[in-house]
GROMACS .gro file of C-alpha atoms in nm:
model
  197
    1UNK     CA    1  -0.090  -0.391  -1.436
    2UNK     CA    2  -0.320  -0.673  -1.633
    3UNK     CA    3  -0.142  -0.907  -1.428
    4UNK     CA    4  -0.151  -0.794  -1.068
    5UNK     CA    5  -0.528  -0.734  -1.174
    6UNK     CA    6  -0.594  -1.077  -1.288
    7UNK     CA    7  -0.386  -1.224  -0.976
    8UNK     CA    8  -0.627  -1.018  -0.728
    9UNK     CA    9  -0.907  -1.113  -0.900
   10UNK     CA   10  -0.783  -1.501  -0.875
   11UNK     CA   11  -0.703  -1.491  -0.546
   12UNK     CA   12  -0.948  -1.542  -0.238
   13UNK     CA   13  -0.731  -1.474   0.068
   14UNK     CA   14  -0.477  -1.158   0.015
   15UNK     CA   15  -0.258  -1.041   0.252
   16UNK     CA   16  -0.135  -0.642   0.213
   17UNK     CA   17   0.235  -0.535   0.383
   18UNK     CA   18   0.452  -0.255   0.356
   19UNK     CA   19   0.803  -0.169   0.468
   20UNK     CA   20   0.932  -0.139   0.825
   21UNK     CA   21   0.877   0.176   0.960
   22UNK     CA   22   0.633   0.236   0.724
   23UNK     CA   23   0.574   0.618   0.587
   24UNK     CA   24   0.228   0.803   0.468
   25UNK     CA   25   0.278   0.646   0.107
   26UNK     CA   26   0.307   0.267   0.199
   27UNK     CA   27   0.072   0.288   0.454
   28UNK     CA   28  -0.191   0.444   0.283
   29UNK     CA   29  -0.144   0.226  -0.066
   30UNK     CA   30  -0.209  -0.091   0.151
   31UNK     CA   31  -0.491   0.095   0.331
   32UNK     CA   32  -0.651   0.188   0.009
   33UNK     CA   33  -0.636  -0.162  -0.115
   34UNK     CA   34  -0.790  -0.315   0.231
   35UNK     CA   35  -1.072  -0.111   0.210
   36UNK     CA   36  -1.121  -0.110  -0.187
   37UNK     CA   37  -1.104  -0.543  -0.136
   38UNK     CA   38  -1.314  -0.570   0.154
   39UNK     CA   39  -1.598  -0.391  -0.060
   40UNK     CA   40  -1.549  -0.683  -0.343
   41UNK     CA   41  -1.562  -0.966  -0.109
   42UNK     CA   42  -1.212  -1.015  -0.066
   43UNK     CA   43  -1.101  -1.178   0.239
   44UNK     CA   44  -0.796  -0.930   0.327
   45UNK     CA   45  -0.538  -0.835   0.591
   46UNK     CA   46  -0.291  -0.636   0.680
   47UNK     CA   47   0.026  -0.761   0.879
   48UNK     CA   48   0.287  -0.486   0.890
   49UNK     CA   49   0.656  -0.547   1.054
   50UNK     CA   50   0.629  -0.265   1.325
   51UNK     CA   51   0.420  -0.046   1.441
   52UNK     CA   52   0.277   0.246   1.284
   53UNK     CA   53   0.417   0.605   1.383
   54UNK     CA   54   0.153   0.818   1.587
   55UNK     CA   55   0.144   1.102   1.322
   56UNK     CA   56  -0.063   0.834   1.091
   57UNK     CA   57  -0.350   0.757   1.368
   58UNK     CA   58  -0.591   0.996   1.217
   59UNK     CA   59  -0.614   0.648   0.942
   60UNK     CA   60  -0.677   0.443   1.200
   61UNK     CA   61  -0.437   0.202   1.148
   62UNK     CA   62  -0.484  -0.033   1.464
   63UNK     CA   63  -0.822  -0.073   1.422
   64UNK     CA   64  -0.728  -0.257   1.075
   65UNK     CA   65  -0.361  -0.392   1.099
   66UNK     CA   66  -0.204  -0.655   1.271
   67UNK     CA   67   0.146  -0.618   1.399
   68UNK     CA   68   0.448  -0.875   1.373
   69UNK     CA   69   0.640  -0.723   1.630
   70UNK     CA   70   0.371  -0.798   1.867
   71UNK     CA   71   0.250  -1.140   1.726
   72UNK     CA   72   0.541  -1.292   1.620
   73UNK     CA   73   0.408  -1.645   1.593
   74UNK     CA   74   0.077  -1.569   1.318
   75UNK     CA   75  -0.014  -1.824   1.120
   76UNK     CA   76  -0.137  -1.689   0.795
   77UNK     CA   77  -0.204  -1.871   0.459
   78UNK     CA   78  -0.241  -1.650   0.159
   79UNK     CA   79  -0.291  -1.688  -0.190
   80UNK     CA   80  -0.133  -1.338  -0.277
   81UNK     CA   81   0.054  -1.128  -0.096
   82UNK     CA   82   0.085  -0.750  -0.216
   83UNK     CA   83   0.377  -0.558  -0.088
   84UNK     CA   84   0.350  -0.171  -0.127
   85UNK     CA   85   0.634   0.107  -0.162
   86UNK     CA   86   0.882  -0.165  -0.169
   87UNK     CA   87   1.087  -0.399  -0.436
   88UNK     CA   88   1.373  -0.492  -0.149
   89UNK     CA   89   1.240  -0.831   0.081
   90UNK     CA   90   1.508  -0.717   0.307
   91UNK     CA   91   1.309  -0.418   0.427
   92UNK     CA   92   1.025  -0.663   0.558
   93UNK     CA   93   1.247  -0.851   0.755
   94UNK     CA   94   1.144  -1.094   0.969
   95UNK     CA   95   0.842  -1.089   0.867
   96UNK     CA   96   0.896  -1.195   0.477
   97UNK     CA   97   1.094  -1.475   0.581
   98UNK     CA   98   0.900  -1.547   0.894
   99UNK     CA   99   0.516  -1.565   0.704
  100UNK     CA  100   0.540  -1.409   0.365
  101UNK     CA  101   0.775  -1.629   0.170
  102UNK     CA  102   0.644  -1.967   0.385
  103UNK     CA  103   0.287  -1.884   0.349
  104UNK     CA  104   0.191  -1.701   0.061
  105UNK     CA  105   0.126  -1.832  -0.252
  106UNK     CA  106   0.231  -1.534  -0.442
  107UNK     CA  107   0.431  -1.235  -0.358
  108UNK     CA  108   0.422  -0.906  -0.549
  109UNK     CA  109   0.560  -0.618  -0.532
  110UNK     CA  110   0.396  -0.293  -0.569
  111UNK     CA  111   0.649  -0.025  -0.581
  112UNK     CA  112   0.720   0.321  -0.745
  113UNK     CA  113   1.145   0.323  -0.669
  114UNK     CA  114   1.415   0.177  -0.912
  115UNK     CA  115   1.463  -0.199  -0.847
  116UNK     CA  116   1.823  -0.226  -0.729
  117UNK     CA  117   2.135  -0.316  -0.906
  118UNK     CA  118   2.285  -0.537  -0.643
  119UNK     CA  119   2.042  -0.708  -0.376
  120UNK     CA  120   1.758  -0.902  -0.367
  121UNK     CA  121   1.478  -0.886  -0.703
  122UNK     CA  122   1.094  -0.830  -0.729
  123UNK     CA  123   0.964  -1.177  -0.787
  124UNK     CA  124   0.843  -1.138  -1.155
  125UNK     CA  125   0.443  -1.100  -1.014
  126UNK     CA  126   0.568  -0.706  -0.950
  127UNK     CA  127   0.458  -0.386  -1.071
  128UNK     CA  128   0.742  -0.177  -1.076
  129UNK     CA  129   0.688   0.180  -1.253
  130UNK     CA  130   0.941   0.439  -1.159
  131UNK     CA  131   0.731   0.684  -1.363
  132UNK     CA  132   0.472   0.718  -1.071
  133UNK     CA  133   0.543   0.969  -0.790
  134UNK     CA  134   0.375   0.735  -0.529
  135UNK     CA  135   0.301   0.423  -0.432
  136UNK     CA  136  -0.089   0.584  -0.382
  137UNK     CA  137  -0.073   0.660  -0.752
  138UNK     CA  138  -0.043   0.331  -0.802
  139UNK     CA  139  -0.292   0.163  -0.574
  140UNK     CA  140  -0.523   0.437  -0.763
  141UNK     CA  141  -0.481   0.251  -1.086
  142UNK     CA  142  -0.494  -0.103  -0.917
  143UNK     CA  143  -0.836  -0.013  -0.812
  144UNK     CA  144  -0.943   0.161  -1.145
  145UNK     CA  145  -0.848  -0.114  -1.292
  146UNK     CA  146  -1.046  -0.356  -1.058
  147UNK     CA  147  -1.334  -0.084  -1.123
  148UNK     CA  148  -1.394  -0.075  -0.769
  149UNK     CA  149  -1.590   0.255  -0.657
  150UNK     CA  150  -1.405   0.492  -0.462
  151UNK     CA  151  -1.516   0.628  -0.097
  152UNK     CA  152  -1.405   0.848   0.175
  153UNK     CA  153  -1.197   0.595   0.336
  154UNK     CA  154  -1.019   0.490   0.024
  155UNK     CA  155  -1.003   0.844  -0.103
  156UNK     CA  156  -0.850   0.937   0.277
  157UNK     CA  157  -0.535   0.689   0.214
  158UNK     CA  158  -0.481   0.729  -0.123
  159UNK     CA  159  -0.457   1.100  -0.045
  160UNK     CA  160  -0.268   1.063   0.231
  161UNK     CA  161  -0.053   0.823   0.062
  162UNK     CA  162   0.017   1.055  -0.282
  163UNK     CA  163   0.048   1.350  -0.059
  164UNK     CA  164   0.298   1.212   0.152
  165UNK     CA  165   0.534   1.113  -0.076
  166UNK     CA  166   0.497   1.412  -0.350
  167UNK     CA  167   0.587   1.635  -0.032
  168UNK     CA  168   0.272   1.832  -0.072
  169UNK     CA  169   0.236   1.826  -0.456
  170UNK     CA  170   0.581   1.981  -0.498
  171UNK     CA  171   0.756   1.692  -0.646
  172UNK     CA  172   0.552   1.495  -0.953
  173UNK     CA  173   0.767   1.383  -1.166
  174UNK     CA  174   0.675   1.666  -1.437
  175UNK     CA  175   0.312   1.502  -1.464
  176UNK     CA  176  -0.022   1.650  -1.421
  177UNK     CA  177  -0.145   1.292  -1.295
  178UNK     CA  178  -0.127   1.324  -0.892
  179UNK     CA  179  -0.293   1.652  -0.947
  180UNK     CA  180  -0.584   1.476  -1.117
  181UNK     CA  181  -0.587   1.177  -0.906
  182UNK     CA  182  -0.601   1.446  -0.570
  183UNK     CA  183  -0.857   1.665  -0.756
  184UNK     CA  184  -1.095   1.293  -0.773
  185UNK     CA  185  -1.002   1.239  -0.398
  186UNK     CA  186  -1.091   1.604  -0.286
  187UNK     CA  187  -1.460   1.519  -0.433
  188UNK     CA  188  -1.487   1.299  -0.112
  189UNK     CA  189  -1.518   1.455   0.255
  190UNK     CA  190  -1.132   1.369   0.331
  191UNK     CA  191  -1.105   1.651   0.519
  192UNK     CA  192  -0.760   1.772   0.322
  193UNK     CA  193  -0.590   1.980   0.569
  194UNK     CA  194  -0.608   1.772   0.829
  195UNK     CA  195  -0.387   1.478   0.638
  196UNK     CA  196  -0.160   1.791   0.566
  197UNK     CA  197  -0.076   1.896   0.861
   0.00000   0.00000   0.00000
């Protein structure tokens, strides 16, 4: 954690991503982070592979993230690149070969599943921590850590993202912590049962 911290800090120009086909926990870890950035001068995007599935517009998501299916030929230069609910490159392909790996001065991963046995590894940057159950938990700390003020829209993602992937609270990993992180989001007007349903 002290050294993704220290890399965002470092780094000017940061480019977010998550996996093809992305889900509610990917998308709304990288959506938390644009948001938490932009407030601390950060100059951020987000380039996913594909598009984002309609159930996720009520985030937004075209208003703030730039496709690769559609614009194949971006020319991006980076000096960190965060990759969220991910450890496996192959999952961003074409893009990580494409703009990522060329253009990026650092890649890391940010990712809550176990780091395969056989296939391609994190680069050592990564914050792997299969204790977490989400990607949103995660981001959570990242911008803790960065002691960056929440607000509704980060609160939105990272609720949508933790939600998502705990399947409505019902799988946590026997830990109280994405109760408390929710029970910090629900302070903002997220409007809960909309991301629910």
């Amino acid at each position: 954690m002290e050294r993704i911290v220290a890399a965002i800090r470092n780094a000017q120009t940061i480019l977010l991503t998550t996996h093809r086909q992305c889900d509610g926990d990917g998308l709304g870890a990288e959506l938390a982070l644009y948001y938490a950035l932009k407030k601390s001068g950060k100059n951020v995007r987000v380039v996913n592979v594909d598009e984002t599935p309609r159930k996720y517009r009520f985030l937004n998501p075209d208003f703030h993230i730039t496709y690769f299916s559609e614009t194949p030929d971006l020319k991006i230069e980076a000096d960190l690149c965060l990759v969220f609910d991910t450890n496996d490159q192959r999952l961003l392909e074409p893009l990580f070969s494409s703009v990522l790996k060329p253009h990026c001065k650092s890649i890391a991963f940010i990712d809550h599943h176990p780091v395969l046995s056989n296939g391609p590894q994190p680069t050592k940057e990564s914050l792997i921590d299969v204790s977490s159950a989400s990607t949103g938990e995660m981001a959570y700390r990242i911008i803790k850590a960065l002691e960056i003020p929440l607000d509704t829209d980060i609160a939105k993602a990272l609720y949508t993202s933790i939600t998502f992937d705990t399947q409505l609270y019902r799988y946590i990993r026997n830990s109280p912590t994405s109760h408390r992180i929710a029970a910090e989001l629900l302070e903002h007007p997220i409007r809960a049962t909309n991301i629910h349903r």
